[in-house]
Structure formats: C-alpha cells, structure tokens
Amino acid sequence: MRHMKGLAEQHEISFPDTSVNSSQDSPPRHLADLAAAVAQWGDLTAVRRGQIQTGIRTVALAAHVALARRRGERGVPNRRHIDLRAIPCDPPSLNDVIFDVEPASIGLKNPASLSNAFSHFRYAMRREGLLDDKLPALPEHGCAWRSIFDK
C-alpha cells in the first residue's frame, strides 16, 4: 500500500499501490491520470471538461475526508490540495470510502452537488473504460410489451 499525504492536514491515507507509470494506451491508474485524460477530450466543451474535473476533485476530497474520519480526524482540506496521484482509479476501493461521506462533511450545502460530482466522475470512468456502461443491455421484450413499443 502507498500512503497519501494531504497537503492541508498531512495525515496518511492508504490506498492500493498505483505507482506504476501509466501510458496513453493504458487506462488511468490514478485520479491525476483521469483528470489529464479529461483535459484532452476535445469533443467536449471547456465548461463540460471543467465540470468533470471538478467531479474528480470532489471524489478525491470525499475519499480523503472519509478515510480521515475513520481515523477520528476532523477538518476539510481544500480539494485542490489533495494529491490526485495518490488516489487510484479503482472503483471497489473508491466505493468503499466515498459513499460514507455526507455532502455537508465536505463543505457542500446542497446534496445534489455531491450527486452531480459522482455522476461526472462516473462518466469519466466509463469513458476511460474503468466502469461498465451505465445500463446493461435490455433483453428482448415479451409479447405483452410489443404493442406499446410498436406504436
């Protein structure tokens, strides 16, 4: 395990080791790689890329705060001061910590803001091949539904 040191609090946070260098052909290994990939998505507007990158930083903040709280620590660092290279693009590891966070605990007044951040983050993870498509393929509809879909 590698340890993340937040610049604001200088406390250790443990995640699986992601120290192997990534290349352009491989999927992002940590959130810094993911943010760099988003910056290269020329098919999106600058505003949309900014929203996605804010979502990535918010997820990093949520992970940082959740792990710090598990150790009994308090306080919220600035999301821009969290080292994105120290947080892996590993859905099981992130899911284990980020869903423990209440929006107010990371300085968000509106719960929808955290939901939006998670949504932007999931979009980036899906686009980079780190998450499956949003919805599984639907099976063929039975006879009872055919009349509705054929209209």
Coordinates of C-alpha atoms in Angstrom, one line a residue:
M1 CA 0.0 0.0 0.0
R2 CA 1.1 3.5 -0.7
H3 CA 0.2 6.4 1.6
M4 CA -1.3 9.7 0.5
K5 CA -0.4 12.8 2.4
G6 CA -2.9 15.6 2.1
L7 CA -1.2 19.0 1.9
A8 CA -3.8 20.6 4.2
E9 CA -3.7 18.1 7.0
Q10 CA -0.5 15.9 6.4
H11 CA -2.2 12.7 7.5
E12 CA -1.6 9.3 5.9
I13 CA -4.4 7.8 3.9
S14 CA -3.9 4.3 2.5
F15 CA -4.9 3.0 -0.9
P16 CA -3.6 0.2 -3.1
D17 CA -0.3 0.9 -4.8
T18 CA -0.7 2.7 -8.1
S19 CA 3.0 3.7 -8.6
V20 CA 3.5 2.0 -12.0
N21 CA 3.7 4.6 -14.6
S22 CA 0.7 4.8 -17.0
S23 CA 0.9 5.3 -20.7
Q24 CA -1.5 6.8 -23.1
D25 CA -2.6 3.3 -24.3
S26 CA -3.4 2.0 -20.8
P27 CA -6.4 3.1 -18.7
P28 CA -5.8 5.7 -16.0
R29 CA -4.2 4.3 -12.9
H30 CA -5.0 7.2 -10.5
L31 CA -7.2 10.3 -10.5
A32 CA -4.4 12.5 -11.9
D33 CA -4.3 10.3 -15.0
L34 CA -8.1 10.5 -15.2
A35 CA -8.0 14.3 -14.9
A36 CA -5.3 14.5 -17.6
A37 CA -7.3 12.4 -19.9
V38 CA -10.4 14.6 -19.4
A39 CA -8.3 17.7 -20.4
Q40 CA -7.6 16.0 -23.7
W41 CA -11.2 15.3 -24.7
G42 CA -11.6 17.9 -27.4
D43 CA -15.1 16.8 -28.3
L44 CA -16.4 18.3 -25.0
T45 CA -16.7 22.0 -24.3
A46 CA -14.3 23.5 -21.8
V47 CA -17.2 24.0 -19.4
R48 CA -18.1 20.3 -19.5
R49 CA -14.5 19.2 -19.1
G50 CA -14.3 21.6 -16.1
Q51 CA -17.4 20.1 -14.5
I52 CA -15.9 16.6 -14.9
Q53 CA -12.6 17.6 -13.4
T54 CA -14.4 19.3 -10.5
G55 CA -16.2 16.0 -10.0
I56 CA -12.9 14.1 -9.9
R57 CA -11.5 16.5 -7.3
T58 CA -14.7 16.2 -5.3
V59 CA -14.5 12.4 -5.3
A60 CA -10.8 12.8 -4.2
L61 CA -11.9 15.1 -1.4
A62 CA -14.7 12.7 -0.4
A63 CA -12.2 9.8 -0.2
H64 CA -9.7 11.8 1.7
V65 CA -12.3 13.0 4.3
A66 CA -13.9 9.6 4.7
L67 CA -10.6 7.9 5.4
A68 CA -9.6 10.7 7.8
R69 CA -12.9 10.4 9.6
R70 CA -12.4 6.6 10.0
R71 CA -9.3 7.5 11.9
G72 CA -11.2 10.0 14.1
E73 CA -9.8 13.1 12.4
R74 CA -11.8 16.2 11.5
G75 CA -11.5 19.1 9.1
V76 CA -11.9 19.5 5.4
P77 CA -8.9 20.3 3.2
N78 CA -9.2 22.3 0.0
R79 CA -10.0 19.8 -2.8
R80 CA -7.3 21.5 -4.9
H81 CA -4.6 20.5 -2.4
I82 CA -5.3 16.8 -2.5
D83 CA -2.8 14.7 -4.4
L84 CA -4.8 13.1 -7.2
R85 CA -1.8 10.8 -8.0
A86 CA -2.2 9.1 -4.6
I87 CA -5.8 8.0 -5.3
P88 CA -6.3 5.0 -7.6
C89 CA -8.9 4.8 -10.3
D90 CA -10.2 1.6 -8.6
P91 CA -14.0 1.5 -8.3
P92 CA -14.1 -1.0 -5.4
S93 CA -11.6 0.9 -3.3
L94 CA -13.3 4.2 -4.0
N95 CA -16.8 2.8 -3.4
D96 CA -15.7 1.5 -0.1
V97 CA -15.0 5.1 1.1
I98 CA -16.8 7.7 -0.9
F99 CA -20.3 6.6 -0.1
D100 CA -19.6 7.1 3.7
V101 CA -19.5 10.9 3.1
E102 CA -22.3 13.3 3.7
P103 CA -22.3 16.3 1.5
A104 CA -22.1 18.7 4.4
S105 CA -19.0 17.0 5.7
I106 CA -17.0 18.1 2.7
G107 CA -18.5 21.6 2.6
L108 CA -21.3 21.1 0.2
K109 CA -24.6 22.7 1.1
N110 CA -26.7 21.0 -1.5
P111 CA -26.8 17.2 -1.5
A112 CA -27.4 17.3 -5.3
S113 CA -23.9 18.8 -5.7
L114 CA -22.3 15.6 -4.4
S115 CA -24.6 13.5 -6.6
N116 CA -23.6 15.6 -9.6
A117 CA -19.9 15.2 -8.8
F118 CA -20.3 11.4 -8.6
S119 CA -22.2 11.5 -11.9
H120 CA -19.4 13.5 -13.6
F121 CA -16.8 11.1 -12.1
R122 CA -18.7 8.0 -13.2
Y123 CA -18.9 9.4 -16.8
A124 CA -15.1 9.9 -16.9
M125 CA -14.5 6.4 -15.5
R126 CA -16.9 4.9 -18.1
R127 CA -15.4 6.8 -20.9
E128 CA -11.9 5.6 -20.0
G129 CA -13.1 2.0 -19.8
L130 CA -12.9 1.7 -16.0
L131 CA -16.7 1.2 -15.4
D132 CA -19.2 -0.8 -17.4
D133 CA -21.8 1.0 -19.4
K134 CA -24.4 2.8 -17.3
L135 CA -27.2 0.3 -18.0
P136 CA -26.9 -3.3 -19.0
A137 CA -28.4 -4.4 -22.4
L138 CA -32.1 -4.9 -22.1
P139 CA -33.5 -8.3 -23.1
E140 CA -36.0 -8.6 -25.9
H141 CA -39.4 -7.5 -24.8
G142 CA -42.1 -10.1 -24.4
C143 CA -45.4 -10.2 -26.3
A144 CA -47.2 -8.1 -23.6
W145 CA -44.9 -5.1 -24.3
R146 CA -44.8 -5.4 -28.1
S147 CA -48.0 -3.4 -28.7
I148 CA -46.6 -0.5 -26.7
F149 CA -43.3 -0.4 -28.5
D150 CA -44.8 -0.8 -31.9
K151 CA -46.9 2.4 -31.7

